[in-house]
Amino acid sequence: MMLIADSGSTKTDWVLVDGARKVREVPTQGFNPNYHSEETITRALTQDLVPHVPAQAITEIWYYGSGCWDPERKEVIARPLRRLFPNATVHIEHDLLGAARATCGHEPGIACILGTGSNSCLYDGTREVDNVTNLGFLLGDEGSGSHLGKELLRCWYYRELPPHLAEELEAMVPGGRKEVLDQIYRVEAPAVYLASFARFLGMRQQDPFVRTLVIRCFDEFLVRHVCKYEGHDHLPVHFVGSVAWHFRELLQAALGAKGLKLGVIDRKPIERLVHFHQQIQSPSGM
């Protein structure tokens, strides 16, 4: 049996596969080796994943996760999985490769992630051939949920929000400035907290101020990332992630203004990833 996972900083989708048959789907919290310790990951998997799958029968694990961009960070995820699934060969890959395999398949394209964080790559149908550096939520993550949340909070505290939005946001954050700063600077995963404010914007997408703010964030992502790739003027630009999905109308508007070719927008790439691996396993899959 094979276990396939697509993990962001907020949520992980696990699918247990037996040949061409999808056996079970299990959701757990998200993991990011930049924010979460091995102990946290082990505890969460022991509680939320292991009871729902036949651990001893799993022989292969493909895990695509945010923050898994070098061997050291990959091991933070790999070690707990090896302990909990002792008979499995564990493959840890960056979520970017997962996004590319899910949306591009075996064709060239530009694959983008817009979720809690953001990232992108140029994919040649087999591998990533270029990646504009992702600097994380402190310096980058343009177009992501954490970026949207950060911009909303800035507008609020810099007195740039229209009064009706400021009043609604104030009701949502009764602790005010202290609550916000405590959550950002004193918790394990501040990007997740910032991204939670994307829901506020998502419920108000028809508001002119919100539309302008969101499109500005997407435009920054396109200019600083997508438009740096060779072939961006004709290759399809694919997106995965909750932010891309929930704001797809505004995302499409941002791409249209740049003359970019929109490809797939998929909230959760896990289904396409399962199909990708089933194709590889099948003798006639390639």
PDB file of N, CA and C in Angstrom, residues 127-204:
ATOM      1  N   ARG A 127      10.685  17.877 -14.420  1.00  0.00           N
ATOM      2  CA  ARG A 127      11.296  18.397 -13.198  1.00  0.00           C
ATOM      3  C   ARG A 127      11.185  19.921 -13.156  1.00  0.00           C
ATOM      4  N   GLU A 128      11.462  20.462 -11.964  1.00  0.00           N
ATOM      5  CA  GLU A 128      11.541  21.912 -11.807  1.00  0.00           C
ATOM      6  C   GLU A 128      12.843  22.394 -12.450  1.00  0.00           C
ATOM      7  N   VAL A 129      12.753  23.380 -13.319  1.00  0.00           N
ATOM      8  CA  VAL A 129      13.965  23.890 -13.961  1.00  0.00           C
ATOM      9  C   VAL A 129      14.298  25.312 -13.506  1.00  0.00           C
ATOM     10  N   ASP A 130      13.379  25.964 -12.823  1.00  0.00           N
ATOM     11  CA  ASP A 130      13.662  27.301 -12.295  1.00  0.00           C
ATOM     12  C   ASP A 130      12.692  27.596 -11.167  1.00  0.00           C
ATOM     13  N   ASN A 131      13.177  28.332 -10.187  1.00  0.00           N
ATOM     14  CA  ASN A 131      12.356  28.713  -9.038  1.00  0.00           C
ATOM     15  C   ASN A 131      12.823  30.057  -8.522  1.00  0.00           C
ATOM     16  N   VAL A 132      11.950  31.047  -8.571  1.00  0.00           N
ATOM     17  CA  VAL A 132      12.257  32.336  -7.956  1.00  0.00           C
ATOM     18  C   VAL A 132      12.178  32.143  -6.447  1.00  0.00           C
ATOM     19  N   THR A 133      13.217  32.528  -5.756  1.00  0.00           N
ATOM     20  CA  THR A 133      13.347  32.244  -4.327  1.00  0.00           C
ATOM     21  C   THR A 133      12.126  32.676  -3.526  1.00  0.00           C
ATOM     22  N   ASN A 134      11.678  31.758  -2.673  1.00  0.00           N
ATOM     23  CA  ASN A 134      10.604  32.061  -1.727  1.00  0.00           C
ATOM     24  C   ASN A 134      11.244  32.481  -0.409  1.00  0.00           C
ATOM     25  N   LEU A 135      10.936  33.674   0.071  1.00  0.00           N
ATOM     26  CA  LEU A 135      11.582  34.209   1.273  1.00  0.00           C
ATOM     27  C   LEU A 135      10.743  34.047   2.537  1.00  0.00           C
ATOM     28  N   GLY A 136       9.610  33.329   2.456  1.00  0.00           N
ATOM     29  CA  GLY A 136       8.800  33.121   3.642  1.00  0.00           C
ATOM     30  C   GLY A 136       7.961  34.330   4.002  1.00  0.00           C
ATOM     31  N   PHE A 137       7.163  34.177   5.064  1.00  0.00           N
ATOM     32  CA  PHE A 137       6.160  35.203   5.355  1.00  0.00           C
ATOM     33  C   PHE A 137       6.755  36.522   5.844  1.00  0.00           C
ATOM     34  N   LEU A 138       7.966  36.496   6.389  1.00  0.00           N
ATOM     35  CA  LEU A 138       8.549  37.748   6.873  1.00  0.00           C
ATOM     36  C   LEU A 138       8.992  38.651   5.727  1.00  0.00           C
ATOM     37  N   LEU A 139       9.593  38.062   4.703  1.00  0.00           N
ATOM     38  CA  LEU A 139      10.147  38.855   3.605  1.00  0.00           C
ATOM     39  C   LEU A 139       9.418  38.655   2.278  1.00  0.00           C
ATOM     40  N   GLY A 140       8.620  37.612   2.169  1.00  0.00           N
ATOM     41  CA  GLY A 140       8.002  37.308   0.885  1.00  0.00           C
ATOM     42  C   GLY A 140       6.597  36.773   1.013  1.00  0.00           C
ATOM     43  N   ASP A 141       6.362  35.584   0.430  1.00  0.00           N
ATOM     44  CA  ASP A 141       5.034  34.953   0.387  1.00  0.00           C
ATOM     45  C   ASP A 141       3.990  35.846  -0.275  1.00  0.00           C
ATOM     46  N   GLU A 142       4.406  36.566  -1.307  1.00  0.00           N
ATOM     47  CA  GLU A 142       3.489  37.460  -2.009  1.00  0.00           C
ATOM     48  C   GLU A 142       2.280  36.685  -2.530  1.00  0.00           C
ATOM     49  N   GLY A 143       1.113  37.288  -2.422  1.00  0.00           N
ATOM     50  CA  GLY A 143      -0.115  36.692  -2.927  1.00  0.00           C
ATOM     51  C   GLY A 143      -0.717  35.610  -2.058  1.00  0.00           C
ATOM     52  N   SER A 144      -0.070  35.275  -0.965  1.00  0.00           N
ATOM     53  CA  SER A 144      -0.528  34.190  -0.094  1.00  0.00           C
ATOM     54  C   SER A 144      -1.549  34.680   0.928  1.00  0.00           C
ATOM     55  N   GLY A 145      -2.089  33.726   1.697  1.00  0.00           N
ATOM     56  CA  GLY A 145      -2.996  34.088   2.773  1.00  0.00           C
ATOM     57  C   GLY A 145      -2.325  34.939   3.827  1.00  0.00           C
ATOM     58  N   SER A 146      -1.072  34.612   4.155  1.00  0.00           N
ATOM     59  CA  SER A 146      -0.366  35.417   5.160  1.00  0.00           C
ATOM     60  C   SER A 146      -0.096  36.824   4.640  1.00  0.00           C
ATOM     61  N   HIS A 147       0.172  36.962   3.346  1.00  0.00           N
ATOM     62  CA  HIS A 147       0.373  38.280   2.741  1.00  0.00           C
ATOM     63  C   HIS A 147      -0.922  39.084   2.765  1.00  0.00           C
ATOM     64  N   LEU A 148      -2.033  38.454   2.401  1.00  0.00           N
ATOM     65  CA  LEU A 148      -3.327  39.135   2.445  1.00  0.00           C
ATOM     66  C   LEU A 148      -3.652  39.587   3.863  1.00  0.00           C
ATOM     67  N   GLY A 149      -3.416  38.691   4.833  1.00  0.00           N
ATOM     68  CA  GLY A 149      -3.684  39.051   6.218  1.00  0.00           C
ATOM     69  C   GLY A 149      -2.807  40.180   6.705  1.00  0.00           C
ATOM     70  N   LYS A 150      -1.533  40.131   6.333  1.00  0.00           N
ATOM     71  CA  LYS A 150      -0.596  41.186   6.721  1.00  0.00           C
ATOM     72  C   LYS A 150      -1.025  42.535   6.147  1.00  0.00           C
ATOM     73  N   GLU A 151      -1.422  42.550   4.870  1.00  0.00           N
ATOM     74  CA  GLU A 151      -1.842  43.801   4.240  1.00  0.00           C
ATOM     75  C   GLU A 151      -3.120  44.342   4.866  1.00  0.00           C
ATOM     76  N   LEU A 152      -4.043  43.447   5.195  1.00  0.00           N
ATOM     77  CA  LEU A 152      -5.281  43.876   5.852  1.00  0.00           C
ATOM     78  C   LEU A 152      -4.990  44.511   7.204  1.00  0.00           C
ATOM     79  N   LEU A 153      -4.137  43.870   7.998  1.00  0.00           N
ATOM     80  CA  LEU A 153      -3.802  44.406   9.318  1.00  0.00           C
ATOM     81  C   LEU A 153      -3.056  45.729   9.205  1.00  0.00           C
ATOM     82  N   ARG A 154      -2.176  45.842   8.249  1.00  0.00           N
ATOM     83  CA  ARG A 154      -1.479  47.113   8.037  1.00  0.00           C
ATOM     84  C   ARG A 154      -2.475  48.226   7.725  1.00  0.00           C
ATOM     85  N   CYS A 155      -3.387  47.943   6.819  1.00  0.00           N
ATOM     86  CA  CYS A 155      -4.380  48.960   6.457  1.00  0.00           C
ATOM     87  C   CYS A 155      -5.231  49.352   7.661  1.00  0.00           C
ATOM     88  N   TRP A 156      -5.536  48.376   8.501  1.00  0.00           N
ATOM     89  CA  TRP A 156      -6.342  48.658   9.696  1.00  0.00           C
ATOM     90  C   TRP A 156      -5.581  49.574  10.648  1.00  0.00           C
ATOM     91  N   TYR A 157      -4.373  49.173  10.999  1.00  0.00           N
ATOM     92  CA  TYR A 157      -3.631  49.948  11.999  1.00  0.00           C
ATOM     93  C   TYR A 157      -3.051  51.239  11.448  1.00  0.00           C
ATOM     94  N   TYR A 158      -2.892  51.337  10.155  1.00  0.00           N
ATOM     95  CA  TYR A 158      -2.431  52.594   9.553  1.00  0.00           C
ATOM     96  C   TYR A 158      -3.602  53.496   9.164  1.00  0.00           C
ATOM     97  N   ARG A 159      -4.817  53.104   9.606  1.00  0.00           N
ATOM     98  CA  ARG A 159      -6.042  53.901   9.422  1.00  0.00           C
ATOM     99  C   ARG A 159      -6.377  54.118   7.950  1.00  0.00           C
ATOM    100  N   GLU A 160      -6.176  53.076   7.175  1.00  0.00           N
ATOM    101  CA  GLU A 160      -6.458  53.148   5.740  1.00  0.00           C
ATOM    102  C   GLU A 160      -7.706  52.370   5.345  1.00  0.00           C
ATOM    103  N   LEU A 161      -8.279  51.604   6.274  1.00  0.00           N
ATOM    104  CA  LEU A 161      -9.487  50.844   5.982  1.00  0.00           C
ATOM    105  C   LEU A 161     -10.707  51.757   5.973  1.00  0.00           C
ATOM    106  N   PRO A 162     -11.657  51.531   5.084  1.00  0.00           N
ATOM    107  CA  PRO A 162     -12.935  52.239   5.167  1.00  0.00           C
ATOM    108  C   PRO A 162     -13.590  51.948   6.519  1.00  0.00           C
ATOM    109  N   PRO A 163     -14.332  52.891   7.072  1.00  0.00           N
ATOM    110  CA  PRO A 163     -14.910  52.719   8.418  1.00  0.00           C
ATOM    111  C   PRO A 163     -15.705  51.428   8.590  1.00  0.00           C
ATOM    112  N   HIS A 164     -16.493  51.034   7.590  1.00  0.00           N
ATOM    113  CA  HIS A 164     -17.329  49.837   7.763  1.00  0.00           C
ATOM    114  C   HIS A 164     -16.472  48.578   7.891  1.00  0.00           C
ATOM    115  N   LEU A 165     -15.358  48.518   7.170  1.00  0.00           N
ATOM    116  CA  LEU A 165     -14.465  47.363   7.291  1.00  0.00           C
ATOM    117  C   LEU A 165     -13.705  47.388   8.608  1.00  0.00           C
ATOM    118  N   ALA A 166     -13.292  48.569   9.038  1.00  0.00           N
ATOM    119  CA  ALA A 166     -12.569  48.701  10.307  1.00  0.00           C
ATOM    120  C   ALA A 166     -13.441  48.245  11.473  1.00  0.00           C
ATOM    121  N   GLU A 167     -14.714  48.607  11.445  1.00  0.00           N
ATOM    122  CA  GLU A 167     -15.630  48.208  12.523  1.00  0.00           C
ATOM    123  C   GLU A 167     -15.819  46.691  12.542  1.00  0.00           C
ATOM    124  N   GLU A 168     -15.977  46.099  11.374  1.00  0.00           N
ATOM    125  CA  GLU A 168     -16.169  44.646  11.301  1.00  0.00           C
ATOM    126  C   GLU A 168     -14.918  43.896  11.745  1.00  0.00           C
ATOM    127  N   LEU A 169     -13.757  44.407  11.398  1.00  0.00           N
ATOM    128  CA  LEU A 169     -12.510  43.756  11.785  1.00  0.00           C
ATOM    129  C   LEU A 169     -12.267  43.908  13.280  1.00  0.00           C
ATOM    130  N   GLU A 170     -12.611  45.060  13.817  1.00  0.00           N
ATOM    131  CA  GLU A 170     -12.441  45.290  15.255  1.00  0.00           C
ATOM    132  C   GLU A 170     -13.277  44.308  16.059  1.00  0.00           C
ATOM    133  N   ALA A 171     -14.476  44.003  15.574  1.00  0.00           N
ATOM    134  CA  ALA A 171     -15.331  43.036  16.262  1.00  0.00           C
ATOM    135  C   ALA A 171     -14.739  41.630  16.202  1.00  0.00           C
ATOM    136  N   MET A 172     -13.979  41.364  15.162  1.00  0.00           N
ATOM    137  CA  MET A 172     -13.359  40.045  14.978  1.00  0.00           C
ATOM    138  C   MET A 172     -12.125  39.877  15.858  1.00  0.00           C
ATOM    139  N   VAL A 173     -11.485  40.984  16.227  1.00  0.00           N
ATOM    140  CA  VAL A 173     -10.259  40.947  17.036  1.00  0.00           C
ATOM    141  C   VAL A 173     -10.484  41.782  18.296  1.00  0.00           C
ATOM    142  N   PRO A 174     -11.227  41.246  19.266  1.00  0.00           N
ATOM    143  CA  PRO A 174     -11.561  42.036  20.457  1.00  0.00           C
ATOM    144  C   PRO A 174     -10.347  42.445  21.283  1.00  0.00           C
ATOM    145  N   GLY A 175      -9.263  41.678  21.181  1.00  0.00           N
ATOM    146  CA  GLY A 175      -8.061  42.007  21.942  1.00  0.00           C
ATOM    147  C   GLY A 175      -7.222  43.095  21.314  1.00  0.00           C
ATOM    148  N   GLY A 176      -7.593  43.515  20.106  1.00  0.00           N
ATOM    149  CA  GLY A 176      -6.909  44.620  19.444  1.00  0.00           C
ATOM    150  C   GLY A 176      -5.438  44.360  19.167  1.00  0.00           C
ATOM    151  N   ARG A 177      -4.666  45.421  19.238  1.00  0.00           N
ATOM    152  CA  ARG A 177      -3.253  45.371  18.860  1.00  0.00           C
ATOM    153  C   ARG A 177      -2.474  44.338  19.668  1.00  0.00           C
ATOM    154  N   LYS A 178      -2.747  44.251  20.966  1.00  0.00           N
ATOM    155  CA  LYS A 178      -2.024  43.299  21.808  1.00  0.00           C
ATOM    156  C   LYS A 178      -2.280  41.864  21.349  1.00  0.00           C
ATOM    157  N   GLU A 179      -3.527  41.560  21.053  1.00  0.00           N
ATOM    158  CA  GLU A 179      -3.865  40.211  20.594  1.00  0.00           C
ATOM    159  C   GLU A 179      -3.131  39.879  19.299  1.00  0.00           C
ATOM    160  N   VAL A 180      -3.131  40.815  18.367  1.00  0.00           N
ATOM    161  CA  VAL A 180      -2.484  40.592  17.076  1.00  0.00           C
ATOM    162  C   VAL A 180      -0.985  40.371  17.244  1.00  0.00           C
ATOM    163  N   LEU A 181      -0.329  41.253  17.986  1.00  0.00           N
ATOM    164  CA  LEU A 181       1.127  41.152  18.136  1.00  0.00           C
ATOM    165  C   LEU A 181       1.534  39.914  18.923  1.00  0.00           C
ATOM    166  N   ASP A 182       0.737  39.547  19.924  1.00  0.00           N
ATOM    167  CA  ASP A 182       1.032  38.321  20.673  1.00  0.00           C
ATOM    168  C   ASP A 182       0.957  37.101  19.758  1.00  0.00           C
ATOM    169  N   GLN A 183      -0.057  37.060  18.904  1.00  0.00           N
ATOM    170  CA  GLN A 183      -0.228  35.923  18.003  1.00  0.00           C
ATOM    171  C   GLN A 183       0.885  35.852  16.955  1.00  0.00           C
ATOM    172  N   ILE A 184       1.382  36.999  16.543  1.00  0.00           N
ATOM    173  CA  ILE A 184       2.420  37.024  15.512  1.00  0.00           C
ATOM    174  C   ILE A 184       3.800  36.706  16.080  1.00  0.00           C
ATOM    175  N   TYR A 185       4.099  37.250  17.258  1.00  0.00           N
ATOM    176  CA  TYR A 185       5.468  37.152  17.774  1.00  0.00           C
ATOM    177  C   TYR A 185       5.656  36.127  18.888  1.00  0.00           C
ATOM    178  N   ARG A 186       4.563  35.509  19.367  1.00  0.00           N
ATOM    179  CA  ARG A 186       4.707  34.602  20.502  1.00  0.00           C
ATOM    180  C   ARG A 186       4.139  33.210  20.265  1.00  0.00           C
ATOM    181  N   VAL A 187       3.739  32.897  19.041  1.00  0.00           N
ATOM    182  CA  VAL A 187       3.185  31.573  18.772  1.00  0.00           C
ATOM    183  C   VAL A 187       4.088  30.810  17.810  1.00  0.00           C
ATOM    184  N   GLU A 188       3.821  29.496  17.679  1.00  0.00           N
ATOM    185  CA  GLU A 188       4.691  28.623  16.894  1.00  0.00           C
ATOM    186  C   GLU A 188       4.579  28.868  15.395  1.00  0.00           C
ATOM    187  N   ALA A 189       3.369  29.198  14.910  1.00  0.00           N
ATOM    188  CA  ALA A 189       3.159  29.338  13.464  1.00  0.00           C
ATOM    189  C   ALA A 189       2.439  30.652  13.150  1.00  0.00           C
ATOM    190  N   PRO A 190       3.154  31.773  13.216  1.00  0.00           N
ATOM    191  CA  PRO A 190       2.507  33.078  13.000  1.00  0.00           C
ATOM    192  C   PRO A 190       1.918  33.250  11.607  1.00  0.00           C
ATOM    193  N   ALA A 191       2.503  32.602  10.601  1.00  0.00           N
ATOM    194  CA  ALA A 191       1.970  32.733   9.241  1.00  0.00           C
ATOM    195  C   ALA A 191       0.548  32.194   9.155  1.00  0.00           C
ATOM    196  N   VAL A 192       0.268  31.150   9.911  1.00  0.00           N
ATOM    197  CA  VAL A 192      -1.079  30.574   9.914  1.00  0.00           C
ATOM    198  C   VAL A 192      -2.070  31.573  10.510  1.00  0.00           C
ATOM    199  N   TYR A 193      -1.651  32.262  11.562  1.00  0.00           N
ATOM    200  CA  TYR A 193      -2.524  33.280  12.161  1.00  0.00           C
ATOM    201  C   TYR A 193      -2.787  34.408  11.175  1.00  0.00           C
ATOM    202  N   LEU A 194      -1.747  34.902  10.533  1.00  0.00           N
ATOM    203  CA  LEU A 194      -1.925  35.978   9.550  1.00  0.00           C
ATOM    204  C   LEU A 194      -2.863  35.532   8.429  1.00  0.00           C
ATOM    205  N   ALA A 195      -2.686  34.301   7.981  1.00  0.00           N
ATOM    206  CA  ALA A 195      -3.505  33.794   6.879  1.00  0.00           C
ATOM    207  C   ALA A 195      -4.972  33.654   7.266  1.00  0.00           C
ATOM    208  N   SER A 196      -5.252  33.531   8.558  1.00  0.00           N
ATOM    209  CA  SER A 196      -6.649  33.388   8.980  1.00  0.00           C
ATOM    210  C   SER A 196      -7.481  34.617   8.614  1.00  0.00           C
ATOM    211  N   PHE A 197      -6.830  35.763   8.430  1.00  0.00           N
ATOM    212  CA  PHE A 197      -7.556  36.982   8.068  1.00  0.00           C
ATOM    213  C   PHE A 197      -7.968  36.989   6.597  1.00  0.00           C
ATOM    214  N   ALA A 198      -7.443  36.056   5.813  1.00  0.00           N
ATOM    215  CA  ALA A 198      -7.873  35.961   4.414  1.00  0.00           C
ATOM    216  C   ALA A 198      -9.356  35.615   4.330  1.00  0.00           C
ATOM    217  N   ARG A 199      -9.874  34.911   5.334  1.00  0.00           N
ATOM    218  CA  ARG A 199     -11.302  34.580   5.345  1.00  0.00           C
ATOM    219  C   ARG A 199     -12.144  35.849   5.408  1.00  0.00           C
ATOM    220  N   PHE A 200     -11.697  36.809   6.205  1.00  0.00           N
ATOM    221  CA  PHE A 200     -12.399  38.096   6.313  1.00  0.00           C
ATOM    222  C   PHE A 200     -12.507  38.738   4.930  1.00  0.00           C
ATOM    223  N   LEU A 201     -11.411  38.725   4.192  1.00  0.00           N
ATOM    224  CA  LEU A 201     -11.409  39.307   2.848  1.00  0.00           C
ATOM    225  C   LEU A 201     -12.248  38.472   1.885  1.00  0.00           C
ATOM    226  N   GLY A 202     -12.168  37.159   2.037  1.00  0.00           N
ATOM    227  CA  GLY A 202     -12.899  36.275   1.140  1.00  0.00           C
ATOM    228  C   GLY A 202     -14.402  36.458   1.213  1.00  0.00           C
ATOM    229  N   MET A 203     -14.900  36.820   2.380  1.00  0.00           N
ATOM    230  CA  MET A 203     -16.334  37.033   2.557  1.00  0.00           C
ATOM    231  C   MET A 203     -16.781  38.400   2.052  1.00  0.00           C
ATOM    232  N   ARG A 204     -15.837  39.230   1.632  1.00  0.00           N
ATOM    233  CA  ARG A 204     -16.156  40.603   1.217  1.00  0.00           C
ATOM    234  C   ARG A 204     -15.525  40.936  -0.134  1.00  0.00           C
TER     235      ARG A 204
END
